[in-house]
XYZ file of C-alpha atoms in Angstrom:
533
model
C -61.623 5.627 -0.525
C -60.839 6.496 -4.033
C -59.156 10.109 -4.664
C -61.979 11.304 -6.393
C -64.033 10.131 -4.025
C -66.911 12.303 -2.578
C -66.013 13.380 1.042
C -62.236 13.624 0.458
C -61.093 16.876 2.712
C -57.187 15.919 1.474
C -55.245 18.663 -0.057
C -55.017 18.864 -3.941
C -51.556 18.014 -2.878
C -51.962 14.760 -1.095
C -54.639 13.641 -4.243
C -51.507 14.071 -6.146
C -48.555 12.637 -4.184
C -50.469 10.328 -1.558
C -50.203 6.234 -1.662
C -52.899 3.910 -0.403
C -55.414 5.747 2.362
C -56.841 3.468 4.664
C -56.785 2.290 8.328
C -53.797 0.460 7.280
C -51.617 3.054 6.540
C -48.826 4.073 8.396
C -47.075 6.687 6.906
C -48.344 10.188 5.861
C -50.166 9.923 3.279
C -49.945 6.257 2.691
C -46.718 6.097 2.211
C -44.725 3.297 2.661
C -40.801 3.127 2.808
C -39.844 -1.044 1.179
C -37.053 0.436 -0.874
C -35.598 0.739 2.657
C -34.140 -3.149 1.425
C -32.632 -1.592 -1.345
C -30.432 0.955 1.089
C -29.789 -1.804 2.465
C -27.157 -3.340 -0.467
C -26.721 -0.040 -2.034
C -22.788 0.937 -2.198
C -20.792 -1.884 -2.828
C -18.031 -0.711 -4.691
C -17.070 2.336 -1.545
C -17.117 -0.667 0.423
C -15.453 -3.001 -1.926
C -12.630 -0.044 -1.894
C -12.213 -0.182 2.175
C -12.847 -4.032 2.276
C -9.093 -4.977 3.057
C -8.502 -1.915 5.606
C -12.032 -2.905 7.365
C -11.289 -6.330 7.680
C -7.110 -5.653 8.619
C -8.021 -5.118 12.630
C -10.672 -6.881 15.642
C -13.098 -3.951 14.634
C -14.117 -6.213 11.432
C -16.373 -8.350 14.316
C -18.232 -5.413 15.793
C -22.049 -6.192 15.177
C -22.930 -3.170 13.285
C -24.680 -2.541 10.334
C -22.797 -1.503 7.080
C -23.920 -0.648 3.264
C -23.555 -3.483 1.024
C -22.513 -6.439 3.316
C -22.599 -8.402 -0.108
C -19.516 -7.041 -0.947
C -17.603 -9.483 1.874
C -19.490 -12.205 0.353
C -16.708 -13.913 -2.218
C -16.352 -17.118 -3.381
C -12.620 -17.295 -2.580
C -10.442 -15.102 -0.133
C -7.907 -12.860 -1.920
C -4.247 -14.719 -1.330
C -2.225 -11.104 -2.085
C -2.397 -7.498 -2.187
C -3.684 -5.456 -4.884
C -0.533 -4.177 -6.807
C 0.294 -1.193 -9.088
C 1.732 -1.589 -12.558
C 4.758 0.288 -13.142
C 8.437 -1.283 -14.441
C 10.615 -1.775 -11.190
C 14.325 -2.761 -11.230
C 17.209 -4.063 -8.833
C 19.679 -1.228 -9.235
C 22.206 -3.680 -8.033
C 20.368 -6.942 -8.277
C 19.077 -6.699 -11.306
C 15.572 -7.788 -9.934
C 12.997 -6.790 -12.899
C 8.982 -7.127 -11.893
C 6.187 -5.370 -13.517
C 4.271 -4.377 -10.194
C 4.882 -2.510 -7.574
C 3.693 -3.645 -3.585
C 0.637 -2.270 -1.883
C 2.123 -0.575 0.899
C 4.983 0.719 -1.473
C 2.673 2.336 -3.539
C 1.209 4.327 -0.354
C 4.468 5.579 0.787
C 5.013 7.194 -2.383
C 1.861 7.041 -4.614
C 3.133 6.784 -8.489
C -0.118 8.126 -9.548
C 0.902 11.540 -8.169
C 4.290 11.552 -9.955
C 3.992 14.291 -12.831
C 5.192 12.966 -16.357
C 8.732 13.036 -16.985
C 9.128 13.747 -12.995
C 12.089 12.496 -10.911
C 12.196 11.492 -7.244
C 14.707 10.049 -4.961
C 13.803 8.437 -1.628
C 15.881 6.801 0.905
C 13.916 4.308 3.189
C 15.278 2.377 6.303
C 13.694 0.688 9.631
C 13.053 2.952 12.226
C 14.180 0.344 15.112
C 16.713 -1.740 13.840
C 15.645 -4.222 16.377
C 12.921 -5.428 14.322
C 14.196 -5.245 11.067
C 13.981 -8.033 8.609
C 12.650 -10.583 11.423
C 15.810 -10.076 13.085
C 16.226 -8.849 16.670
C 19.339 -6.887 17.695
C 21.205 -6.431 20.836
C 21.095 -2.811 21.617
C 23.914 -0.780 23.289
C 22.888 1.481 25.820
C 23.379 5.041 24.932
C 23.468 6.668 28.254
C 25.104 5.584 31.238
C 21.800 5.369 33.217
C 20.641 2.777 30.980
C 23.779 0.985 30.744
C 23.700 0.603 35.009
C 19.946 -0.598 34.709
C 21.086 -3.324 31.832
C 23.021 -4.673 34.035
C 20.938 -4.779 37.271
C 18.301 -6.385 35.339
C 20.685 -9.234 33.945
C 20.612 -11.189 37.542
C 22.619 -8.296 38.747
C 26.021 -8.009 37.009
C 27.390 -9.253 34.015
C 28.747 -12.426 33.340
C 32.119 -12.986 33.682
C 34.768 -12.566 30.486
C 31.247 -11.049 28.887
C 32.065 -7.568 27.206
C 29.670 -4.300 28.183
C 27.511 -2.784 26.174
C 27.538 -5.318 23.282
C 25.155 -4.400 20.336
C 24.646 -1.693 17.729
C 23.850 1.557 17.274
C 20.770 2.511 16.158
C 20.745 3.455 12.495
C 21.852 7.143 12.219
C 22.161 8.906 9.180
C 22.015 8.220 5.297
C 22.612 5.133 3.791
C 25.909 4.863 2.175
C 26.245 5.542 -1.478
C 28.810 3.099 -1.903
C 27.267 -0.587 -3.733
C 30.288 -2.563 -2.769
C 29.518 -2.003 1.011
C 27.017 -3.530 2.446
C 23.693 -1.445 3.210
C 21.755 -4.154 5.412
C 20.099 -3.736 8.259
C 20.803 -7.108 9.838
C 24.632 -7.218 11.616
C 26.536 -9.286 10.798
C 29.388 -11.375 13.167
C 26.736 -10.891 15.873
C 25.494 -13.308 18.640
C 21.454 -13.863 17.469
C 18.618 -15.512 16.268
C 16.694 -15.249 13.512
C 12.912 -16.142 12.311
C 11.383 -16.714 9.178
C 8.233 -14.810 10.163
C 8.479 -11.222 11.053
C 5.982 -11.298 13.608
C 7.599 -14.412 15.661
C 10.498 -14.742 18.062
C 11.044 -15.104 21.598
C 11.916 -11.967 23.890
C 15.720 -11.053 23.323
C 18.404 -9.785 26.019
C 19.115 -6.195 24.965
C 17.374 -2.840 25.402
C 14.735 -1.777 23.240
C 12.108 0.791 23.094
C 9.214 0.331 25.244
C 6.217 -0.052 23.414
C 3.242 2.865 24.071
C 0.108 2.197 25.153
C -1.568 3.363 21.478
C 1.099 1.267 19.737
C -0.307 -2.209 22.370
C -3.797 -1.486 21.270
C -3.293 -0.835 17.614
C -1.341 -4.322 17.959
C -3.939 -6.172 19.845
C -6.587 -5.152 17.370
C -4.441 -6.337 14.205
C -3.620 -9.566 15.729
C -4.282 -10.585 19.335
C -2.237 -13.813 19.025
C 0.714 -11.721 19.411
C -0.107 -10.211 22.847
C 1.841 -12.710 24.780
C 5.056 -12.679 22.355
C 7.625 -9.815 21.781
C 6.666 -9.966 18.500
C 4.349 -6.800 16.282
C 2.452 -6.801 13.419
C 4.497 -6.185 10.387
C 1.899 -3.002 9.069
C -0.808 -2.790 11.335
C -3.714 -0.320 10.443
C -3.562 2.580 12.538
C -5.509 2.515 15.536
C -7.014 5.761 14.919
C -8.042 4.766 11.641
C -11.137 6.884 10.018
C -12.769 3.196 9.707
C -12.185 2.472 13.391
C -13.512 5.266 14.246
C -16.401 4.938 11.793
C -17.366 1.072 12.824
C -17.562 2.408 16.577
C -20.263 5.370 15.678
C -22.045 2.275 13.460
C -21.540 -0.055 16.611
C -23.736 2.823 18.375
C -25.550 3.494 15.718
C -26.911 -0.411 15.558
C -27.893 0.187 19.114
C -29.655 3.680 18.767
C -31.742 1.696 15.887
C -32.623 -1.436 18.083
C -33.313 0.733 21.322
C -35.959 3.346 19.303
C -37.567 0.102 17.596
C -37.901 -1.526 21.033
C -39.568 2.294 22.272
C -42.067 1.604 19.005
C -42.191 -1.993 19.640
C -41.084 -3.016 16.374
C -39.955 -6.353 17.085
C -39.249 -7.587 13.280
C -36.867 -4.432 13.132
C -35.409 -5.152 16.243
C -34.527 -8.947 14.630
C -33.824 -7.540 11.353
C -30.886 -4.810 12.875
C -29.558 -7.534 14.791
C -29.538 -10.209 11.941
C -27.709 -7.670 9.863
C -25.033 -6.846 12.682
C -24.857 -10.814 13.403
C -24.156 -10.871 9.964
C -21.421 -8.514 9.590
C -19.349 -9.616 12.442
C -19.614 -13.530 10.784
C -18.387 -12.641 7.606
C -15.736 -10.008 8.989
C -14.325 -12.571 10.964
C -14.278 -15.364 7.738
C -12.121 -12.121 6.227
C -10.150 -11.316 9.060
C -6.686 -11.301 7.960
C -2.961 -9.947 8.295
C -0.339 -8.763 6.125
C 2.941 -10.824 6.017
C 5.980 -9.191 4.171
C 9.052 -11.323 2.986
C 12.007 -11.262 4.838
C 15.749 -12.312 4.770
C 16.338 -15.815 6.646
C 20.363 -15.184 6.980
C 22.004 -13.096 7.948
C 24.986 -13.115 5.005
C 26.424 -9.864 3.449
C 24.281 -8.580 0.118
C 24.584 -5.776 -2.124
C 21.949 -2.941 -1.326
C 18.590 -3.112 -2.096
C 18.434 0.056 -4.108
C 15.427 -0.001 -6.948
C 14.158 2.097 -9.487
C 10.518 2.353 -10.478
C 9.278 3.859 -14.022
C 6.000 4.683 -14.600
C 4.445 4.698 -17.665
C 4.411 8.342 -17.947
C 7.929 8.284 -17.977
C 8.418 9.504 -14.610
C 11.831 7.731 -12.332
C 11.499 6.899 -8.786
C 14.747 6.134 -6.956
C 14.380 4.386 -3.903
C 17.727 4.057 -1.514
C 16.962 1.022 0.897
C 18.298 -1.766 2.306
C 18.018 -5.091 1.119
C 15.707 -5.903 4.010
C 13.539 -2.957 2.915
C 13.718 -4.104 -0.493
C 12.190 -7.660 0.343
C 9.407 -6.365 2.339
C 8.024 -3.412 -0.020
C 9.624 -3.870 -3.390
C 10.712 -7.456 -4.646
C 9.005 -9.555 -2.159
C 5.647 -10.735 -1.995
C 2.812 -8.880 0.189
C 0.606 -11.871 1.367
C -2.592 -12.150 3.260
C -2.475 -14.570 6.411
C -6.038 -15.384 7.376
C -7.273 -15.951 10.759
C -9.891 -18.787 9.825
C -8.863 -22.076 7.583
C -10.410 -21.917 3.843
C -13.411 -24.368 5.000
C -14.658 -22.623 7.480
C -14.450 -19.285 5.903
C -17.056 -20.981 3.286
C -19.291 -21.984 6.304
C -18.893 -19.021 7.276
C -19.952 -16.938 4.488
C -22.880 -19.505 3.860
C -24.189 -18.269 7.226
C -23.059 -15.090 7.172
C -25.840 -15.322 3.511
C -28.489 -16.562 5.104
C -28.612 -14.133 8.001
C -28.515 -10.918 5.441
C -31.279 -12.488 2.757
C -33.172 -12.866 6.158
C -32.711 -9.572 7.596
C -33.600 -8.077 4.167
C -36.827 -10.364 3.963
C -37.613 -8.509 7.793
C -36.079 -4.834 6.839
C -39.095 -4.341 4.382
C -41.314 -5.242 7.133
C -40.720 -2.726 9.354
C -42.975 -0.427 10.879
C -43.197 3.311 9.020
C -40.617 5.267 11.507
C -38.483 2.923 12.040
C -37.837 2.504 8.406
C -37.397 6.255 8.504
C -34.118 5.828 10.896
C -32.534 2.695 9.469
C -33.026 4.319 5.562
C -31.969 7.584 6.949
C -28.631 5.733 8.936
C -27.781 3.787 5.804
C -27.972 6.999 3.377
C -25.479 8.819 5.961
C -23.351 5.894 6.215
C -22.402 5.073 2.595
C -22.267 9.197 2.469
C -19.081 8.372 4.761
C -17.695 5.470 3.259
C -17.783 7.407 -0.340
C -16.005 10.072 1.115
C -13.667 8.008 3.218
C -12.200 7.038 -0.503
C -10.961 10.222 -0.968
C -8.632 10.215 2.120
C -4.926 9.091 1.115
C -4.346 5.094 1.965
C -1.563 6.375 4.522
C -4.684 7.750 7.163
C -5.827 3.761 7.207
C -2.111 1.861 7.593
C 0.597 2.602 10.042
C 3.501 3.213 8.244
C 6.180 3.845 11.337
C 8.298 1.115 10.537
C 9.903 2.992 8.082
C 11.886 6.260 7.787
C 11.182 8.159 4.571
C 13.649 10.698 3.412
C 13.508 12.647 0.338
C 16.809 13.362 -0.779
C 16.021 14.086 -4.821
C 18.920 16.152 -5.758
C 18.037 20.332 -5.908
C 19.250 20.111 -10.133
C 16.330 17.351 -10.239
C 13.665 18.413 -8.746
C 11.896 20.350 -11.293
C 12.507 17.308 -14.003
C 8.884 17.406 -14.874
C 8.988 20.941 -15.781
C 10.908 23.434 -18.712
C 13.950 24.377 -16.101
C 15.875 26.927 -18.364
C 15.699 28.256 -21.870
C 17.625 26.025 -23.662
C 15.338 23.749 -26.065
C 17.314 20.804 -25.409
C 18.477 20.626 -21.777
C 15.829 22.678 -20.345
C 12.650 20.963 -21.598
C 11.234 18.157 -19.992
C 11.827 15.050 -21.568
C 12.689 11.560 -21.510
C 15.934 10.972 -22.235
C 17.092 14.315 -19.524
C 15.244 12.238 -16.766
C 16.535 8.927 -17.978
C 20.024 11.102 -17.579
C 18.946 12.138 -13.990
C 18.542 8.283 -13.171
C 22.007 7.766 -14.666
C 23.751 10.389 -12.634
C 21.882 9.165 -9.443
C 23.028 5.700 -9.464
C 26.074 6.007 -11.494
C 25.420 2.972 -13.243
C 23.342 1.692 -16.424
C 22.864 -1.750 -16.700
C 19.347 -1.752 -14.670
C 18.148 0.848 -18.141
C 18.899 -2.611 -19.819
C 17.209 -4.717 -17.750
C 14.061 -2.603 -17.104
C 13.672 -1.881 -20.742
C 14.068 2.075 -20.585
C 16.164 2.300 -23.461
C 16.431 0.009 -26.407
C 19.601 -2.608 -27.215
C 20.600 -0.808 -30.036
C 24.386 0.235 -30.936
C 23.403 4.169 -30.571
C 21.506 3.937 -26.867
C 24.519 1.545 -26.181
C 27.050 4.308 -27.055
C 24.962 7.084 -25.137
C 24.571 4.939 -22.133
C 28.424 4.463 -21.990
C 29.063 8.126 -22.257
C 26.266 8.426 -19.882
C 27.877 5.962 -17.235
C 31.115 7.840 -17.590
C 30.108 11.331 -16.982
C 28.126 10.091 -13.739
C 31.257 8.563 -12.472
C 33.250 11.464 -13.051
C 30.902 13.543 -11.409
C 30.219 15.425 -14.469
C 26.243 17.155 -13.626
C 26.407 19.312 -16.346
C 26.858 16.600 -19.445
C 24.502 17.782 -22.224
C 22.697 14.399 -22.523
C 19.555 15.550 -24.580
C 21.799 17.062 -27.242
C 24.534 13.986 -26.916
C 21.877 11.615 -27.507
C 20.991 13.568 -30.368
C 24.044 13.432 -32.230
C 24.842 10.018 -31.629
C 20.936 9.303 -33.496
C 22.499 10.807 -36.480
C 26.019 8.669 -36.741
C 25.920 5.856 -39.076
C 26.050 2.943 -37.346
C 28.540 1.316 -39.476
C 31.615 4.115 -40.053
C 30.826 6.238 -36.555
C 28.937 3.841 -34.102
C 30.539 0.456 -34.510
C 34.188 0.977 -33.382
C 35.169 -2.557 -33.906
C 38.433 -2.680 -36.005
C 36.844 -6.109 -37.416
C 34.616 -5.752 -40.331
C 33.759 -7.634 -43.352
C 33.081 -6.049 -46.773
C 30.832 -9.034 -47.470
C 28.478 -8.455 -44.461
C 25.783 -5.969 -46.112
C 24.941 -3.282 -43.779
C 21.531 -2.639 -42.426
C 19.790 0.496 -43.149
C 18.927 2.699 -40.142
C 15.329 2.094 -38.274
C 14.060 5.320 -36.252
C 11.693 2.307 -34.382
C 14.382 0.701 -32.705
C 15.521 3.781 -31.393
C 12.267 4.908 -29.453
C 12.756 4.930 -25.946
C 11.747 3.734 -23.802
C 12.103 0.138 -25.527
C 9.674 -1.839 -23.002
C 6.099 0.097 -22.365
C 4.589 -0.451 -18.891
C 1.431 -2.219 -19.952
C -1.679 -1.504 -17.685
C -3.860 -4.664 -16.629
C -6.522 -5.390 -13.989
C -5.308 -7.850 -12.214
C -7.751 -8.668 -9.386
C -10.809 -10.615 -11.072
C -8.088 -14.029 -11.751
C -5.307 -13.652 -9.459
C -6.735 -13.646 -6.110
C -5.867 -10.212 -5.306
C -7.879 -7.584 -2.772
């Protein structure tokens, strides 16, 4: 019946708002709810965001329903992490890369380092047993345990065997001292090592006993593990805001499919469980694990120390070993996949055809049942979007390492004016650059990292600057040093060389090659052609 229609007793209201009117209609009014499809796919960039966390742990294959499943659906699987650009350098290796690793970046986000800003960090395993892929006899540090060591070794020690061999956990800070070794793998010791951090057969010593949170959390990033001593490398924490989101979606799914089956709504019944079908197949084709680089011997190396600039001009020192180093700063992050490449494409062809199905079914629900699934998918993408917010380190369990902040009290405040002096009290480049210096009491990484430029003034400063950090000197006026070097003539004050030829015609100074710093970190998206997350 038309709307102008004689007998119409609606409301001037419904004449306005109302859809078709007929025995056919199930909503009020007429109205009808097919956009429902279009929740449905709505949201793929908050998911795109949590894809990697989501699919890090067994709660990928829950059947559930979750916005913008199309967002799994990739031609190829990403082979590494998503990195950060900033300039990192080997303090003591001389180790230059232009990135910075995933789970570096969330132990000490660069984005939250203030221009000009200056940080030191000292990072070390928190069991020594595990660190690098290398497994450690363990000395007993009470008596207690050193009488139950030896019950449980068939009862007493072998003969001409000494007690208690093993080391120490580590205890203190890391020694600031390049020539001596800062590793975390013994050396001179009785042990094997593997080339995958998450292998190895059960060792005689005494380690910590793993918690019951810590088995679970490792059982959900890899069950394959469950039968060896070895853990997951960075597992994402079992308690997780997306763990404990896909369980409420897991009952979720089943509050939608039990109040369809009360309305016997059979296509949304298929349609809810096509969708969940769906997510678990393509969460498993993405199920994955992180691998970090470690060392394979067990030889003497200089520490792993590294500096990281940001292109802001901020300096982040961090003290490590060189088994730290590999596996957050010059090693490679990479993803180890549960499912071969082929059948992750058979995979996500099914895992297609199940959600262009479901969607087909989803706009042929009946009226209240499209009520609850649009309703559940508007209050799920809701979470997801806010779930970005949250720092990465809620997601990833980080307990492998030890993070200390030990920035120096005179350093602190390098991103801010400290005192009244124009020159050493304002923030500025070259005072943090001098901060660095003092720190690590050497300059040839400023070289290599391109935070100064090769010229013979910055060459001169850096050797005065080298010399005063040696000598302890924490007071050298470096700003103002730097700017009466700028102002020597390079070939009467600069150049000290006794040599010189009259002949050789001397180049006229160039305030461009003394900008600092002399290498800019460049910004560039690297996911869409590098395989990356």
């Amino acid at each position: 019946m038309a709307d102008g229609d004689a007998g119409d007793d609606r409301s001037a209201a419904a004449k306005w708002f109302s859809s078709d009117v007929g025995p056919a209609a199930e909503g009020p009014w007429g109205w009808r709810l097919d956009v429902v499809t279009l929740l449905a796919v709505i949201g793929e960039s908050s998911i795109a965001e949590h894809a990697q966390t989501i699919t890090a742990s067994i709660f990928c294959l829950f059947p559930r329903i979750i916005p913008a499943p199309q967002a799994f659906l990739k031609p190829s699987r990403p082979v590494r992490m998503p990195e950060t650009t900033a300039k990192m350098t080997g303090v003591y290796s001389g180790v230059t890369l232009d990135t910075v690793g995933f789970f570096a970046n969330i132990i000490h986000p660069l984005d939250e380092l203030q221009p000009f800003a200056f940080q030191v960090l000292e990072i070390s395993h928190t069991d020594r047993n595990n660190a690098g892929g290398f497994e450690v006899p363990q000395r007993s540090l009470t008596k207690k345990g050193s009488f139950f060591s030896r019950r449980s070794h068939n009862g007493s020690a072998a003969a001409g065997q000494p007690q208690g061999l093993g080391l120490p956990r580590w205890g203190g800070r890391l020694s600031d001292d390049p020539d001596k070794s800062r590793s975390d793998t013994p050396t001179g010791t009785a042990f094997t090592s593997s080339r995958d951090v998450e292998a190895g057969e059960p060792k005689q010593g005494i380690t910590r006993r793993i918690t019951m949170k810590e088995k679970f959390q490792d059982f959900a990033a890899n069950p394959t593990l469950v039968n060896t001593s070895g853990r997951p490398a960075v597992p994402a924490t079992l308690y997780s805001p997306l763990h404990i989101l896909s369980v409420f979606s897991v009952l979720l799914t089943g509050g939608i499919i039990g109040f369809a089956a009360r309305w016997q709504d059979g296509t949304a019944i298929i349609a809810v469980s096509l969708v969940a079908l769906a997510s678990s197949v393509v969460g498993w084709a993405s199920w994955w694990r992180p691998i970090l680089m470690n060392r394979s011997h067990n030889n003497r190396v200089p520490a792993g120390d590294v500096i990281i600039r940001t292109r802001e001009g901020a300096f982040l020192l961090i003290k490590c070993t060189e088994e730290v180093a590999r596996e957050l700063y010059s090693g490679t992050e990479e993803c180890e996949y549960h499912v071969s490449g082929r059948a992750y494409r058979v995979l996500m062809a099914l895992g297609t055809s199940l959600l262009m199905i479901s969607v087909i079914l989803l706009g042929n629900c009946k009226w209240y049942t499209q009520i609850f699934i649009g309703s559940s998918y508007i209050v799920l993408n809701g979470v997801y979007w806010a779930m970005g917010l949250l720092p990465k380190k809620y997601f990833w369990d980080l307990s492998r390492y030890d993070i200390k902040d030990i920035t120096p009290k005179e350093a602190e405040n390098a991103h801010t004016t400290t005192s009244g002096d124009p020159r050493e009290g304002v923030k500025s480049f070259t005072r943090t650059l001098w901060f660095a210096i003092r720190e690590t009491k050497r300059t040839a990484w400023v070289n290599r990292s391109g935070a100064a430029p090769d010229t013979p003034q910055w060459r001169k400063w850096l050797a005065e600057a080298e010399q005063a950090a040696k000598a302890g000197n924490m007071n050298w006026p470096a700003v103002a040093r730097k700017d009466e070097i700028m102002k020597m003539r390079e070939d009467v004050e600069v150049n000290t060389s006794p040599v010189s030829s009259d002949d050789t015609p001397q180049r006229a100074f160039d305030a461009a090659e003394q900008a600092v710093p002399a290498t800019q970190v460049q910004h560039w998206d690297r996911r869409p052609n590098d395989g990356t997350l």
